[in-house]
mmCIF file of C-alpha atoms and ligand atoms in Angstrom:
data_model
loop_
_atom_site.group_PDB
_atom_site.id
_atom_site.type_symbol
_atom_site.label_atom_id
_atom_site.label_comp_id
_atom_site.label_asym_id
_atom_site.label_seq_id
_atom_site.Cartn_x
_atom_site.Cartn_y
_atom_site.Cartn_z
ATOM 1 C CA MET A 647 77.820 -150.837 37.999
ATOM 2 C CA PRO A 648 74.767 -148.680 37.354
ATOM 3 C CA PHE A 649 76.122 -145.698 35.221
ATOM 4 C CA GLU A 650 73.957 -143.017 33.343
ATOM 5 C CA CYS A 651 76.526 -141.998 30.909
ATOM 6 C CA ILE A 652 78.770 -144.820 30.292
ATOM 7 C CA VAL A 653 78.333 -148.617 30.071
ATOM 8 C CA THR A 654 81.017 -150.948 31.383
ATOM 9 C CA GLU A 655 81.864 -154.599 30.850
ATOM 10 C CA THR A 656 84.365 -157.083 31.286
ATOM 11 C CA ARG A 657 85.480 -159.212 28.294
ATOM 12 C CA GLY A 658 88.020 -161.741 29.629
ATOM 13 C CA HIS A 659 90.789 -159.853 31.343
ATOM 14 C CA VAL A 660 89.744 -156.617 29.311
ATOM 15 C CA GLY A 661 87.710 -153.843 31.119
ATOM 16 C CA LEU A 662 85.590 -152.159 28.450
ATOM 17 C CA ILE A 663 84.291 -148.633 28.904
ATOM 18 C CA ARG A 664 81.648 -147.311 26.343
ATOM 19 C CA LEU A 665 80.814 -143.582 26.525
ATOM 20 C CA ASP A 666 76.844 -143.646 26.085
ATOM 21 C CA ARG A 667 75.260 -140.305 25.839
ATOM 22 C CA PRO A 668 73.967 -140.796 22.206
ATOM 23 C CA LYS A 669 71.803 -137.635 22.100
ATOM 24 C CA ALA A 670 74.650 -135.479 22.830
ATOM 25 C CA LEU A 671 77.253 -137.480 20.708
ATOM 26 C CA ASN A 672 78.896 -138.693 23.800
ATOM 27 C CA ALA A 673 79.792 -134.807 24.947
ATOM 28 C CA LEU A 674 81.764 -134.901 28.082
ATOM 29 C CA SER A 675 79.439 -133.805 30.696
ATOM 30 C CA ASP A 676 80.629 -133.397 34.474
ATOM 31 C CA ALA A 677 78.632 -136.651 35.074
ATOM 32 C CA LEU A 678 80.087 -138.411 32.460
ATOM 33 C CA LEU A 679 83.506 -137.564 33.541
ATOM 34 C CA THR A 680 82.832 -138.543 37.174
ATOM 35 C CA GLU A 681 81.487 -141.847 36.032
ATOM 36 C CA LEU A 682 84.515 -142.428 33.804
ATOM 37 C CA GLY A 683 86.807 -141.813 36.665
ATOM 38 C CA GLU A 684 84.733 -144.389 38.910
ATOM 39 C CA ALA A 685 84.946 -146.904 36.184
ATOM 40 C CA LEU A 686 88.773 -146.585 35.931
ATOM 41 C CA ASP A 687 89.281 -146.805 39.806
ATOM 42 C CA ALA A 688 86.935 -150.209 39.665
ATOM 43 C CA PHE A 689 89.028 -151.615 36.691
ATOM 44 C CA GLU A 690 92.379 -150.513 38.083
ATOM 45 C CA ALA A 691 91.470 -152.101 41.403
ATOM 46 C CA ASP A 692 90.353 -155.352 39.778
ATOM 47 C CA ALA A 693 93.413 -157.712 39.806
ATOM 48 C CA ALA A 694 91.823 -159.613 36.982
ATOM 49 C CA ILE A 695 91.885 -156.684 34.450
ATOM 50 C CA GLY A 696 95.025 -156.528 32.407
ATOM 51 C CA CYS A 697 94.023 -153.903 29.917
ATOM 52 C CA ILE A 698 91.335 -151.276 29.653
ATOM 53 C CA VAL A 699 89.514 -150.338 26.435
ATOM 54 C CA LEU A 700 87.815 -146.823 26.096
ATOM 55 C CA THR A 701 85.192 -146.473 23.171
ATOM 56 C CA GLY A 702 82.191 -144.478 22.178
ATOM 57 C CA SER A 703 79.360 -145.272 19.483
ATOM 58 C CA ASP A 704 79.844 -145.729 15.667
ATOM 59 C CA LYS A 705 78.790 -141.965 15.097
ATOM 60 C CA ALA A 706 81.047 -140.261 17.798
ATOM 61 C CA PHE A 707 83.868 -141.440 20.181
ATOM 62 C CA ALA A 708 83.042 -138.051 21.899
ATOM 63 C CA ALA A 709 81.982 -134.565 20.255
ATOM 64 C CA GLY A 710 83.912 -132.486 22.904
ATOM 65 C CA ALA A 711 83.213 -131.174 26.315
ATOM 66 C CA ASP A 712 79.461 -130.450 26.967
ATOM 67 C CA ILE A 713 79.077 -127.047 25.429
ATOM 68 C CA LYS A 714 75.515 -126.747 26.901
ATOM 69 C CA GLU A 715 77.247 -126.921 30.311
ATOM 70 C CA MET A 716 80.204 -124.871 29.491
ATOM 71 C CA ALA A 717 78.104 -122.075 28.052
ATOM 72 C CA LYS A 718 77.079 -121.098 31.533
ATOM 73 C CA LEU A 719 80.558 -120.850 33.113
ATOM 74 C CA ASP A 720 82.159 -117.628 34.217
ATOM 75 C CA PHE A 721 85.744 -117.150 34.954
ATOM 76 C CA LEU A 722 85.484 -118.054 38.726
ATOM 77 C CA THR A 723 83.341 -121.000 38.298
ATOM 78 C CA ALA A 724 85.541 -122.327 35.614
ATOM 79 C CA TYR A 725 88.758 -121.494 37.785
ATOM 80 C CA MET A 726 87.558 -122.886 40.948
ATOM 81 C CA GLY A 727 85.916 -126.009 39.581
ATOM 82 C CA ASP A 728 88.833 -126.620 37.205
ATOM 83 C CA PHE A 729 86.606 -129.039 35.097
ATOM 84 C CA ALA A 730 89.553 -129.375 32.648
ATOM 85 C CA GLN A 731 91.757 -131.223 35.102
ATOM 86 C CA ARG A 732 89.371 -134.086 35.228
ATOM 87 C CA ILE A 733 91.075 -135.579 32.161
ATOM 88 C CA ASP A 734 93.998 -136.124 34.434
ATOM 89 C CA ARG A 735 92.383 -139.061 35.903
ATOM 90 C CA VAL A 736 92.557 -140.690 32.643
ATOM 91 C CA ALA A 737 96.199 -139.790 31.853
ATOM 92 C CA ARG A 738 97.099 -141.220 35.424
ATOM 93 C CA CYS A 739 95.445 -144.526 34.616
ATOM 94 C CA ARG A 740 98.468 -147.112 35.330
ATOM 95 C CA LYS A 741 97.189 -150.128 33.478
ATOM 96 C CA PRO A 742 97.350 -150.049 29.780
ATOM 97 C CA LEU A 743 94.471 -148.069 28.293
ATOM 98 C CA VAL A 744 93.511 -148.257 24.670
ATOM 99 C CA ALA A 745 91.028 -145.874 22.664
ATOM 100 C CA ALA A 746 88.983 -147.091 20.046
ATOM 101 C CA VAL A 747 87.681 -144.258 18.075
ATOM 102 C CA SER A 748 84.750 -144.312 15.487
ATOM 103 C CA GLY A 749 83.068 -141.287 14.060
ATOM 104 C CA TYR A 750 83.890 -137.732 15.903
ATOM 105 C CA ALA A 751 86.662 -137.326 18.281
ATOM 106 C CA LEU A 752 86.533 -133.539 18.535
ATOM 107 C CA GLY A 753 87.810 -131.131 21.185
ATOM 108 C CA GLY A 754 87.635 -132.820 24.537
ATOM 109 C CA GLY A 755 86.901 -135.977 22.633
ATOM 110 C CA CYS A 756 90.296 -135.781 20.902
ATOM 111 C CA GLU A 757 92.095 -134.727 23.945
ATOM 112 C CA LEU A 758 90.393 -137.718 25.825
ATOM 113 C CA ALA A 759 91.608 -140.228 23.033
ATOM 114 C CA MET A 760 95.156 -138.609 23.437
ATOM 115 C CA SER A 761 95.157 -139.202 27.174
ATOM 116 C CA CYS A 762 94.966 -143.024 26.488
ATOM 117 C CA ASP A 763 98.218 -144.967 25.646
ATOM 118 C CA PHE A 764 97.404 -145.388 21.884
ATOM 119 C CA ILE A 765 94.477 -144.841 19.435
ATOM 120 C CA LEU A 766 92.985 -147.425 17.174
ATOM 121 C CA ALA A 767 90.654 -145.729 14.758
ATOM 122 C CA ALA A 768 87.727 -146.720 12.464
ATOM 123 C CA ASP A 769 88.084 -145.538 8.763
ATOM 124 C CA SER A 770 85.240 -143.279 9.636
ATOM 125 C CA ALA A 771 87.145 -141.344 12.558
ATOM 126 C CA ARG A 772 87.372 -137.671 12.498
ATOM 127 C CA PHE A 773 89.711 -135.778 14.775
ATOM 128 C CA GLY A 774 89.750 -132.071 15.498
ATOM 129 C CA GLN A 775 90.232 -129.419 17.941
ATOM 130 C CA PRO A 776 87.364 -126.957 17.068
ATOM 131 C CA GLU A 777 87.340 -124.953 20.078
ATOM 132 C CA ILE A 778 88.473 -121.876 18.414
ATOM 133 C CA THR A 779 85.146 -121.744 16.423
ATOM 134 C CA LEU A 780 83.413 -121.479 19.827
ATOM 135 C CA GLY A 781 85.805 -118.516 21.141
ATOM 136 C CA ILE A 782 87.941 -120.584 23.218
ATOM 137 C CA MET A 783 90.886 -123.105 22.787
ATOM 138 C CA PRO A 784 91.691 -126.613 23.777
ATOM 139 C CA GLY A 785 91.729 -126.801 27.530
ATOM 140 C CA MET A 786 92.189 -130.542 28.416
ATOM 141 C CA GLY A 787 95.595 -130.888 26.921
ATOM 142 C CA GLY A 788 95.013 -130.392 23.186
ATOM 143 C CA THR A 789 97.430 -127.911 22.673
ATOM 144 C CA GLN A 790 100.351 -129.870 24.466
ATOM 145 C CA ARG A 791 99.331 -133.567 23.440
ATOM 146 C CA LEU A 792 98.499 -132.916 19.745
ATOM 147 C CA ALA A 793 101.534 -130.786 19.329
ATOM 148 C CA ARG A 794 103.837 -133.669 20.743
ATOM 149 C CA LEU A 795 102.102 -136.389 18.745
ATOM 150 C CA VAL A 796 101.665 -134.717 15.124
ATOM 151 C CA GLY A 797 104.191 -131.945 15.360
ATOM 152 C CA ARG A 798 103.975 -128.231 15.650
ATOM 153 C CA SER A 799 102.913 -127.328 12.230
ATOM 154 C CA LYS A 800 99.912 -129.691 12.104
ATOM 155 C CA ALA A 801 98.801 -128.985 15.596
ATOM 156 C CA MET A 802 98.782 -125.302 14.826
ATOM 157 C CA ASP A 803 96.803 -125.994 11.657
ATOM 158 C CA MET A 804 94.382 -128.075 13.692
ATOM 159 C CA VAL A 805 94.199 -125.580 16.628
ATOM 160 C CA LEU A 806 93.821 -122.296 14.598
ATOM 161 C CA THR A 807 91.468 -123.594 11.875
ATOM 162 C CA GLY A 808 89.408 -125.949 13.902
ATOM 163 C CA ARG A 809 89.333 -128.275 10.799
ATOM 164 C CA MET A 810 88.806 -132.157 11.159
ATOM 165 C CA MET A 811 91.471 -134.807 10.103
ATOM 166 C CA ASP A 812 90.223 -138.011 8.710
ATOM 167 C CA ALA A 813 91.615 -141.379 9.847
ATOM 168 C CA ALA A 814 94.110 -141.839 7.117
ATOM 169 C CA GLU A 815 95.645 -138.352 7.945
ATOM 170 C CA ALA A 816 95.558 -138.936 11.437
ATOM 171 C CA GLU A 817 97.405 -142.251 11.043
ATOM 172 C CA ARG A 818 99.982 -140.703 8.717
ATOM 173 C CA ALA A 819 100.561 -137.869 11.187
ATOM 174 C CA GLY A 820 101.165 -140.319 14.133
ATOM 175 C CA LEU A 821 98.023 -139.376 16.215
ATOM 176 C CA VAL A 822 96.652 -142.902 15.365
ATOM 177 C CA SER A 823 98.387 -146.214 15.469
ATOM 178 C CA ARG A 824 96.251 -148.330 13.252
ATOM 179 C CA ILE A 825 93.108 -148.156 11.273
ATOM 180 C CA PHE A 826 90.380 -150.857 10.871
ATOM 181 C CA PRO A 827 87.144 -150.918 8.859
ATOM 182 C CA ALA A 828 84.463 -149.362 11.245
ATOM 183 C CA ASP A 829 82.394 -152.570 11.609
ATOM 184 C CA SER A 830 85.317 -154.643 13.029
ATOM 185 C CA LEU A 831 87.112 -151.863 15.105
ATOM 186 C CA LEU A 832 85.875 -152.959 18.430
ATOM 187 C CA GLU A 833 86.435 -156.507 17.794
ATOM 188 C CA GLU A 834 90.089 -155.907 16.474
ATOM 189 C CA THR A 835 90.694 -153.582 19.500
ATOM 190 C CA LEU A 836 89.430 -156.365 22.035
ATOM 191 C CA LYS A 837 91.748 -158.771 20.391
ATOM 192 C CA ILE A 838 94.719 -156.323 20.779
ATOM 193 C CA ALA A 839 93.534 -155.508 24.556
ATOM 194 C CA GLU A 840 93.496 -159.314 25.261
ATOM 195 C CA LYS A 841 96.804 -159.929 23.863
ATOM 196 C CA ILE A 842 98.125 -157.053 26.291
ATOM 197 C CA ALA A 843 96.011 -158.700 29.186
ATOM 198 C CA ASP A 844 97.752 -161.815 28.571
ATOM 199 C CA LEU A 845 101.129 -160.525 29.312
ATOM 200 C CA SER A 846 102.647 -159.698 32.562
ATOM 201 C CA LEU A 847 100.779 -156.819 33.914
ATOM 202 C CA PRO A 848 103.486 -155.316 36.168
ATOM 203 C CA ILE A 849 105.873 -155.440 33.314
ATOM 204 C CA ALA A 850 103.428 -153.853 30.972
ATOM 205 C CA MET A 851 102.691 -150.914 33.514
ATOM 206 C CA MET A 852 106.282 -150.518 33.849
ATOM 207 C CA ALA A 853 106.818 -150.393 30.066
ATOM 208 C CA LYS A 854 104.111 -147.783 29.992
ATOM 209 C CA GLU A 855 105.408 -145.643 32.725
ATOM 210 C CA THR A 856 108.764 -145.570 30.975
ATOM 211 C CA VAL A 857 107.391 -144.667 27.512
ATOM 212 C CA ASN A 858 105.521 -141.777 29.306
ATOM 213 C CA ARG A 859 108.694 -140.562 30.752
ATOM 214 C CA ALA A 860 109.993 -139.796 27.259
ATOM 215 C CA GLU A 861 107.650 -136.820 27.129
ATOM 216 C CA GLU A 862 108.728 -135.500 30.488
ATOM 217 C CA VAL A 863 112.516 -135.684 30.867
ATOM 218 C CA SER A 864 115.919 -135.396 28.804
ATOM 219 C CA LEU A 865 117.105 -138.264 26.824
ATOM 220 C CA ALA A 866 119.740 -139.126 29.505
ATOM 221 C CA GLU A 867 117.230 -139.079 32.382
ATOM 222 C CA GLY A 868 114.888 -141.111 30.406
ATOM 223 C CA LEU A 869 117.379 -143.698 29.496
ATOM 224 C CA ARG A 870 118.645 -143.840 33.212
ATOM 225 C CA PHE A 871 114.830 -144.414 34.313
ATOM 226 C CA GLU A 872 114.559 -147.155 31.508
ATOM 227 C CA ARG A 873 117.559 -148.904 32.782
ATOM 228 C CA ARG A 874 116.757 -148.944 36.538
ATOM 229 C CA LEU A 875 113.206 -150.490 35.584
ATOM 230 C CA PHE A 876 114.876 -152.779 33.129
ATOM 231 C CA HIS A 877 117.116 -154.210 35.710
ATOM 232 C CA ALA A 878 114.384 -154.403 38.271
ATOM 233 C CA MET A 879 112.321 -156.765 35.843
ATOM 234 C CA PHE A 880 114.976 -159.437 36.639
ATOM 235 C CA ALA A 881 113.331 -159.467 40.190
ATOM 236 C CA THR A 882 110.045 -160.755 38.889
ATOM 237 C CA GLU A 883 108.872 -164.366 38.340
ATOM 238 C CA ASP A 884 107.365 -163.112 35.028
ATOM 239 C CA GLN A 885 110.853 -162.407 33.530
ATOM 240 C CA LYS A 886 111.907 -166.049 34.514
ATOM 241 C CA GLU A 887 108.740 -167.693 33.054
ATOM 242 C CA GLY A 888 108.778 -165.470 29.878
ATOM 243 C CA MET A 889 112.434 -166.446 29.197
ATOM 244 C CA ALA A 890 111.974 -170.099 30.165
ATOM 245 C CA ALA A 891 108.893 -170.348 27.990
ATOM 246 C CA PHE A 892 110.978 -169.174 25.045
ATOM 247 C CA ILE A 893 113.823 -171.733 25.918
ATOM 248 C CA GLU A 894 111.208 -174.469 26.237
ATOM 249 C CA LYS A 895 109.221 -173.752 23.087
ATOM 250 C CA ARG A 896 105.985 -173.086 24.992
ATOM 251 C CA ALA A 897 103.606 -170.440 25.647
ATOM 252 C CA PRO A 898 104.480 -168.402 28.785
ATOM 253 C CA HIS A 899 101.859 -168.270 31.680
ATOM 254 C CA PHE A 900 102.422 -164.784 33.339
ATOM 255 C CA SER A 901 101.367 -164.821 37.103
ATOM 256 C CA GLY A 902 101.763 -160.858 37.603
ATOM 257 C CA ARG A 903 104.428 -161.527 40.109
HETATM 258 C C1 HXC B 394 76.836 -130.621 23.742
HETATM 259 C C2 HXC B 394 76.516 -131.677 21.840
HETATM 260 C C3 HXC B 394 77.896 -131.555 21.538
HETATM 261 C C4 HXC B 394 78.775 -131.000 22.454
HETATM 262 C C5 HXC B 394 77.042 -132.318 19.863
HETATM 263 N N1 HXC B 394 76.119 -132.125 20.555
HETATM 264 N N2 HXC B 394 78.114 -131.937 20.148
HETATM 265 N N3 HXC B 394 76.013 -131.008 22.925
HETATM 266 N N4 HXC B 394 78.212 -130.552 23.677
HETATM 267 N N5 HXC B 394 80.019 -130.964 22.327
HETATM 268 C C6 HXC B 394 74.523 -132.270 20.376
HETATM 269 C C7 HXC B 394 74.043 -131.362 19.456
HETATM 270 O O1 HXC B 394 73.692 -130.237 20.263
HETATM 271 C C8 HXC B 394 72.695 -132.043 19.146
HETATM 272 O O2 HXC B 394 71.743 -132.010 20.175
HETATM 273 C C9 HXC B 394 73.098 -133.449 19.115
HETATM 274 O O3 HXC B 394 74.293 -133.565 19.934
HETATM 275 C C10 HXC B 394 73.503 -134.076 17.739
HETATM 276 O O4 HXC B 394 74.335 -133.114 17.261
HETATM 277 P P1 HXC B 394 74.245 -132.395 15.800
HETATM 278 O O5 HXC B 394 74.867 -131.274 15.697
HETATM 279 O O6 HXC B 394 72.692 -132.374 15.512
HETATM 280 O O7 HXC B 394 74.783 -133.588 14.884
HETATM 281 P P2 HXC B 394 75.418 -133.342 13.413
HETATM 282 O O8 HXC B 394 74.721 -132.416 12.545
HETATM 283 O O9 HXC B 394 75.749 -134.801 12.925
HETATM 284 O O10 HXC B 394 76.977 -132.907 13.664
HETATM 285 C C11 HXC B 394 77.839 -133.417 14.377
HETATM 286 C C12 HXC B 394 78.940 -132.409 14.805
HETATM 287 C C13 HXC B 394 78.347 -131.356 15.524
HETATM 288 C C14 HXC B 394 79.855 -131.917 13.766
HETATM 289 C C15 HXC B 394 80.051 -133.172 15.670
HETATM 290 O O11 HXC B 394 77.609 -131.977 16.697
HETATM 291 C C16 HXC B 394 79.437 -130.514 16.311
HETATM 292 O O12 HXC B 394 79.988 -129.839 15.687
HETATM 293 N N6 HXC B 394 79.496 -130.354 17.527
HETATM 294 C C17 HXC B 394 80.296 -129.713 18.315
HETATM 295 C C18 HXC B 394 81.935 -130.127 18.339
HETATM 296 C C19 HXC B 394 82.720 -129.152 19.231
HETATM 297 O O13 HXC B 394 82.837 -127.955 18.974
HETATM 298 N N7 HXC B 394 83.335 -129.663 19.930
HETATM 299 C C20 HXC B 394 84.249 -128.916 20.862
HETATM 300 C C21 HXC B 394 83.715 -128.550 22.161
HETATM 301 S S1 HXC B 394 84.623 -127.474 23.055
HETATM 302 P P3 HXC B 394 70.219 -131.458 20.047
HETATM 303 O O14 HXC B 394 69.743 -131.558 21.285
HETATM 304 O O15 HXC B 394 70.276 -130.225 19.185
HETATM 305 O O16 HXC B 394 69.542 -132.717 19.351
HETATM 306 C C22 HXC B 394 85.406 -128.626 23.993
HETATM 307 C C23 HXC B 394 86.556 -127.927 24.895
HETATM 308 C C24 HXC B 394 87.358 -128.759 25.656
HETATM 309 O O17 HXC B 394 85.561 -129.746 23.945
HETATM 310 C C25 HXC B 394 88.193 -128.393 26.826
HETATM 311 C C26 HXC B 394 87.340 -128.200 28.022
HETATM 312 C C27 HXC B 394 87.977 -127.893 29.377
#
């Protein structure tokens, strides 16, 4: 696909999206977010893709929304255009979506990473919500997702001071699930994504949907939702195959049915 701000490729059953505006440290311009949505549409429509990886460069996953574009906004343009809701396309992705973060993930960049299912970070990664230093606050979910991931105290600290967290602090705080040396981050992420892609896609999608429910509903509702989908899984061929393979001591071959 001919994109200007991103590069996409397929590695086996993994769809890889690399943000590619090096001169602006992958700042999330309107055009970049449009292309990102199109790339997600294409990988979601491709039955051969079982997991998607979103990454940036060694220096920056993304240094935020594009400040040069935002500087020109007035209230009505911001309100009517609703640029901030573009991130919803990422959170709405139904296939497993992993963020591989090296370097800066600031402002909208941190919010973009948090909209993925989990974050794998290079030891060089720096996370922050520096919007307050620009006279604004996070607008793509940063006040909500960061508070849910790292708790109110650290989220307040990040949002009110604009300071950065390094990878070790981000892992301790629960923002990041695993850290790898910068030079092996992509390779390790692709291995993890390939493992996910080898599993049953519908079951992985249902598991993702169910974990996401935890943030939206009460425990009792969440458990009911889990149970309904858990029972439904016994109507799939993949459940039969997964359990038969275990009993027959062989590797399972999931068909996605
Ligand atoms: C536009 C950006 C940018 C951004 C960097 N650049 N971040 N352009 N928007 N968010 C550009 C710089 O202007 C510069 O272009 C080039 O990228 C390299 O950046 P430098 O600052 O020269 O690099 P360095 O000295 O290494 O500093 C790296 C940095 C710094 C610490 C990451 O770039 C920085 O603080 N960036 C802004 C981070 C930020 O505030 N993000 C939050 C944005 S608000 P030139 O042309 O000068 O070479 C946001 C709101 C989200 O995200 C909600 C929206 C709804």
